[in-house]
């Protein structure tokens, strides 16, 4: 490269500066020359500052990172000013410290993303901006917790909505934000209005010519159908076409229900129309353009498709009672026309409609199916249990269960499913029968029954019926015996320093305890060293401060004790009363003073940490962080507290770990034990709760709280699962309450709503949807709970 | 004469609006006829107090409402001596007034009162139906018309606020929830005097907020809040502002939740 004398001088100066920073011995002069190349485009007035940053990076962490910085810095200057650049570097350094070189260089190679967070590119909307607000709106619309994740094309798997991380196609920020919002709403509505669930037999009737559909019975209907169609026509755009047709149905429903969203859709489509300009591709007369135009023109009847039969299909979609089957019907009609297939892929501005990811969808639908089956079986099981099946009835139920297994019948709705259970297991003598249907509609069971109906409806959305296997597995659960081989298992633990305790376990099927059934081994939790505590306290510095203030306030809660024999001030109320008593010739009280007393909280709380295998990784980390923050906060208040963990495998191997005993201070040993919390085996909750209750019994306090931190329902390797586990845990909690212990549960299990209210009571549990927020929520919950 | 006047002010002369959602009226009437005390539980603003006003009107009994707080003393309930012109006179408390006049004594949010205060109702709440007044040295027998009603919100998560089992186990308990969509819409429509469409939207919004327990909102918008919003809108306040000040702000201080709630308002209206 030819350079003038000035340039040459500048280059030499740069080289010298770089050699001073890096020492050529260690990096070689060719690298320095490369670096000079990188820095050449930097204007003179900025070079000093840039070199300072290079020195900072190479001096504090790594030469390699410094090179990566130089490589990217001219690009970065397009997006960032020098101050912002400094922040950019600081961020890179912290990524380097936390995650290593590779992620840090990755970060440095994307300066435009940092620019977004500075709002430099003023029109760029980011997913981060909208996700928080939208997830709340999504909960309101769907009654589920919906997460948002980045992806290039918008789609949903039924639980998570995937949206572009950033969007800037429109002229200004508002329009871009609106795009993200509308796209998200479209996905949320696909969940709300059920775009992806339909019973298979209906689909087979709709597409009788597709023989493949009849095979693979268990594949979710619509997913299977769309898969077959896109393979048959060798076009994955069939999926987008379905999405587009569904758009009419779901947007129309949204518009009817939500005026605000209607307005948003209106202005969004105006933006779209403006952005595509006059040469837009929707002027065509093919069927898809007609549909597209109708959508873009806000369903103005003037723009209904001209083709008469297509118009009929579209009009059907506009009706309030239309379903996804109507959309599929429309799809079928369109696919008959070879022209339509030729005009694919979709042109025009329908990026917001996104696509369908069949594989992700299938996974989630199958997961959902399993969860619903489990839920159904458990609720139905609980209903049976509530109606106390015992003695001869139990035998009848067993018989019914066998009968059901032999008949491959299926039930079309929840009422007949219930009838199958309750009529087959019916006693002949009416007086004797506490299992007839009228009885279960007793008020106390109303909740369960309604829940069951809800779950039944959800199952039917997918399968169109309640499979008889669901009913028979319920009967199995309600009547089944234990596998006797499991009882033989008793691994002997031989460690003399451990303490062993035995506890009974509640067997709901016989309505009695199994005496001395579980062995709890109590031991100290493993210790681990490291600077986890310091790192956590540093990481959440702001929160630690807030917590300190909040918890100190709790401590300084003064209580005014009225009507005392002595005290700081005269209690006017008491004085007036005494005076009137005197006047009324009654003997007046001597208690005429009030005393300000620091409120003795007198609370003891036992934290019981679920250390089952499922908590591995993030969850474990989050639990530990929460414990660190919480212990620091509680120390300020002075409440008595203990931290224990539990896990184990099988009834003889329940493990109970002491992390902090009630009489221990927050010593270094305790801190090391907190760091050493690891995930282990299973979640047999009953014995752990019983043991905790015993611990709390020994503590003197007016209020005793058992706070369980968990990530799932009780479950063990053996028969300890399903209703058995739930009922035993419930009984253990019931025992705890009898001893004056208040149980409360903090969970991150999404399914919590299905079983926790039954265990802890509706108000005594809290679900933290995002494990990353656990550290924030746990101390807060503790504060609310005890003030 | 004066006491007659005082008493008459406790009667509810105008029929309060109450839309039954289940068999609560029937249950309360039967409880009344059998002299059984009543416990109303349910979330805030779902209509417990209104229900009692309605029952008092229906049964034509005076209603003595006490809003409980942690400084409430037994004398506040039973009565005390006061000084008047150098003389002392006895002043009946609301509980005594109700017992003497065969009225309904309604202790609202009873868990807020200290537990040693609430035990004073024990002898009234079982088959004895007696009220001992220590200061006067007498025991009052409650007449057949006397009824004791307490209410509380089981949704509060503080462990310090709960009813003693010995207190709870004296009552017929009626569980109040927010009314179903159709009933709630009608209630908001009539109470706030707004049109059908607006009340339907307010109820839609309210129900959406009640699904946010998992997002950290302790309680969703009550029917009362929806009515407040309706009244503001009726008086000409912009719908978004009305919902924000009457629904979002009273529910939470959390910035993120507030933004989410505002998003909901925007979606519904």
mmCIF file of C-alpha atoms in Angstrom, chain A residues 39-158:
data_model
loop_
_atom_site.group_PDB
_atom_site.id
_atom_site.type_symbol
_atom_site.label_atom_id
_atom_site.label_comp_id
_atom_site.label_asym_id
_atom_site.label_seq_id
_atom_site.Cartn_x
_atom_site.Cartn_y
_atom_site.Cartn_z
ATOM 1 C CA UNK A 39 -6.267 1.200 13.356
ATOM 2 C CA UNK A 40 -5.500 3.033 10.138
ATOM 3 C CA UNK A 41 -9.074 4.290 9.531
ATOM 4 C CA UNK A 42 -9.380 5.743 13.033
ATOM 5 C CA UNK A 43 -9.303 9.542 12.940
ATOM 6 C CA UNK A 44 -6.369 11.210 14.658
ATOM 7 C CA UNK A 45 -8.394 12.885 17.360
ATOM 8 C CA UNK A 46 -9.726 9.549 18.522
ATOM 9 C CA UNK A 47 -6.630 7.431 18.282
ATOM 10 C CA UNK A 48 -5.252 8.376 21.698
ATOM 11 C CA UNK A 49 -8.421 7.279 23.399
ATOM 12 C CA UNK A 50 -8.515 4.028 21.419
ATOM 13 C CA UNK A 51 -4.925 3.221 22.317
ATOM 14 C CA UNK A 52 -5.751 3.842 25.939
ATOM 15 C CA UNK A 53 -8.498 1.242 25.696
ATOM 16 C CA UNK A 54 -6.124 -1.189 23.956
ATOM 17 C CA UNK A 55 -3.697 -0.778 26.829
ATOM 18 C CA UNK A 56 -6.483 -1.269 29.318
ATOM 19 C CA UNK A 57 -7.606 -4.544 27.735
ATOM 20 C CA UNK A 58 -4.168 -5.995 27.195
ATOM 21 C CA UNK A 59 -2.986 -4.901 30.617
ATOM 22 C CA UNK A 60 -5.983 -6.101 32.572
ATOM 23 C CA UNK A 61 -6.995 -9.284 30.806
ATOM 24 C CA UNK A 62 -5.685 -10.490 27.500
ATOM 25 C CA UNK A 63 -3.624 -9.470 24.465
ATOM 26 C CA UNK A 64 -5.846 -11.548 22.226
ATOM 27 C CA UNK A 65 -8.900 -9.659 23.354
ATOM 28 C CA UNK A 66 -7.087 -6.393 22.746
ATOM 29 C CA UNK A 67 -6.439 -7.488 19.165
ATOM 30 C CA UNK A 68 -10.034 -8.418 18.716
ATOM 31 C CA UNK A 69 -10.936 -4.948 19.980
ATOM 32 C CA UNK A 70 -8.641 -3.270 17.463
ATOM 33 C CA UNK A 71 -10.052 -5.405 14.691
ATOM 34 C CA UNK A 72 -13.559 -4.190 15.435
ATOM 35 C CA UNK A 73 -12.992 -0.688 16.653
ATOM 36 C CA UNK A 74 -13.232 1.134 13.334
ATOM 37 C CA UNK A 75 -16.576 -0.572 12.719
ATOM 38 C CA UNK A 76 -17.631 0.228 16.260
ATOM 39 C CA UNK A 77 -16.938 3.918 15.782
ATOM 40 C CA UNK A 78 -19.704 3.983 13.200
ATOM 41 C CA UNK A 79 -22.168 3.118 15.923
ATOM 42 C CA UNK A 80 -20.637 4.361 19.146
ATOM 43 C CA UNK A 81 -19.110 7.533 20.425
ATOM 44 C CA UNK A 82 -16.014 7.367 22.596
ATOM 45 C CA UNK A 83 -17.883 7.304 25.890
ATOM 46 C CA UNK A 84 -20.079 4.535 24.683
ATOM 47 C CA UNK A 85 -17.025 2.743 23.409
ATOM 48 C CA UNK A 86 -15.611 2.750 26.882
ATOM 49 C CA UNK A 87 -18.748 1.101 28.176
ATOM 50 C CA UNK A 88 -18.581 -1.353 25.328
ATOM 51 C CA UNK A 89 -15.079 -2.354 26.405
ATOM 52 C CA UNK A 90 -16.056 -2.606 30.060
ATOM 53 C CA UNK A 91 -18.878 -4.927 29.098
ATOM 54 C CA UNK A 92 -16.467 -7.035 27.020
ATOM 55 C CA UNK A 93 -14.094 -7.282 29.973
ATOM 56 C CA UNK A 94 -16.831 -8.490 32.258
ATOM 57 C CA UNK A 95 -17.923 -11.063 29.686
ATOM 58 C CA UNK A 96 -14.298 -12.192 29.487
ATOM 59 C CA UNK A 97 -14.161 -12.594 33.238
ATOM 60 C CA UNK A 98 -17.428 -14.439 33.443
ATOM 61 C CA UNK A 99 -17.353 -16.565 30.313
ATOM 62 C CA UNK A 100 -13.888 -16.471 28.818
ATOM 63 C CA UNK A 101 -12.197 -15.253 25.691
ATOM 64 C CA UNK A 102 -14.428 -16.653 23.010
ATOM 65 C CA UNK A 103 -17.729 -15.073 24.117
ATOM 66 C CA UNK A 104 -15.920 -11.801 24.721
ATOM 67 C CA UNK A 105 -14.485 -11.672 21.177
ATOM 68 C CA UNK A 106 -17.919 -12.660 19.887
ATOM 69 C CA UNK A 107 -19.361 -9.713 21.754
ATOM 70 C CA UNK A 108 -16.752 -7.345 20.382
ATOM 71 C CA UNK A 109 -17.557 -8.445 16.854
ATOM 72 C CA UNK A 110 -21.124 -7.150 17.233
ATOM 73 C CA UNK A 111 -20.776 -3.490 18.167
ATOM 74 C CA UNK A 112 -24.086 -2.673 16.499
ATOM 75 C CA UNK A 113 -25.909 -4.616 19.185
ATOM 76 C CA UNK A 114 -24.298 -2.548 21.874
ATOM 77 C CA UNK A 115 -25.319 0.474 19.885
ATOM 78 C CA UNK A 116 -28.903 -0.681 20.115
ATOM 79 C CA UNK A 117 -28.780 -0.683 23.854
ATOM 80 C CA UNK A 118 -27.507 2.869 23.751
ATOM 81 C CA UNK A 119 -30.419 3.723 21.539
ATOM 82 C CA UNK A 120 -28.014 5.056 18.983
ATOM 83 C CA UNK A 121 -29.919 3.654 16.115
ATOM 84 C CA UNK A 122 -33.065 5.346 17.194
ATOM 85 C CA UNK A 123 -35.500 3.375 15.161
ATOM 86 C CA UNK A 124 -34.459 -0.117 16.151
ATOM 87 C CA UNK A 125 -36.967 -1.957 18.288
ATOM 88 C CA UNK A 126 -35.595 -4.782 20.379
ATOM 89 C CA UNK A 127 -37.272 -7.833 21.755
ATOM 90 C CA UNK A 128 -35.929 -6.852 25.140
ATOM 91 C CA UNK A 129 -37.980 -3.644 24.986
ATOM 92 C CA UNK A 130 -41.257 -5.428 24.529
ATOM 93 C CA UNK A 131 -40.826 -8.845 26.138
ATOM 94 C CA UNK A 132 -41.566 -7.732 29.697
ATOM 95 C CA UNK A 133 -44.783 -5.934 28.865
ATOM 96 C CA UNK A 134 -45.895 -8.523 26.383
ATOM 97 C CA UNK A 135 -45.365 -11.461 28.689
ATOM 98 C CA UNK A 136 -47.821 -9.878 31.120
ATOM 99 C CA UNK A 137 -50.279 -9.237 28.323
ATOM 100 C CA UNK A 138 -49.758 -12.825 27.154
ATOM 101 C CA UNK A 139 -50.575 -14.146 30.616
ATOM 102 C CA UNK A 140 -53.729 -12.101 30.567
ATOM 103 C CA UNK A 141 -54.709 -13.411 27.166
ATOM 104 C CA UNK A 142 -53.860 -17.064 27.559
ATOM 105 C CA UNK A 143 -53.779 -17.764 31.279
ATOM 106 C CA UNK A 144 -50.335 -19.281 30.818
ATOM 107 C CA UNK A 145 -46.827 -18.080 31.409
ATOM 108 C CA UNK A 146 -45.392 -17.420 27.988
ATOM 109 C CA UNK A 147 -41.728 -16.804 27.417
ATOM 110 C CA UNK A 148 -40.109 -14.829 24.644
ATOM 111 C CA UNK A 149 -36.968 -15.952 22.845
ATOM 112 C CA UNK A 150 -35.089 -14.507 19.894
ATOM 113 C CA UNK A 151 -35.238 -16.087 16.452
ATOM 114 C CA UNK A 152 -34.983 -14.789 12.893
ATOM 115 C CA UNK A 153 -38.543 -15.584 11.924
ATOM 116 C CA UNK A 154 -41.497 -15.297 14.265
ATOM 117 C CA UNK A 155 -43.069 -18.570 15.363
ATOM 118 C CA UNK A 156 -44.343 -20.299 18.461
ATOM 119 C CA UNK A 157 -44.138 -23.781 19.869
ATOM 120 C CA UNK A 158 -47.143 -23.268 22.093
#
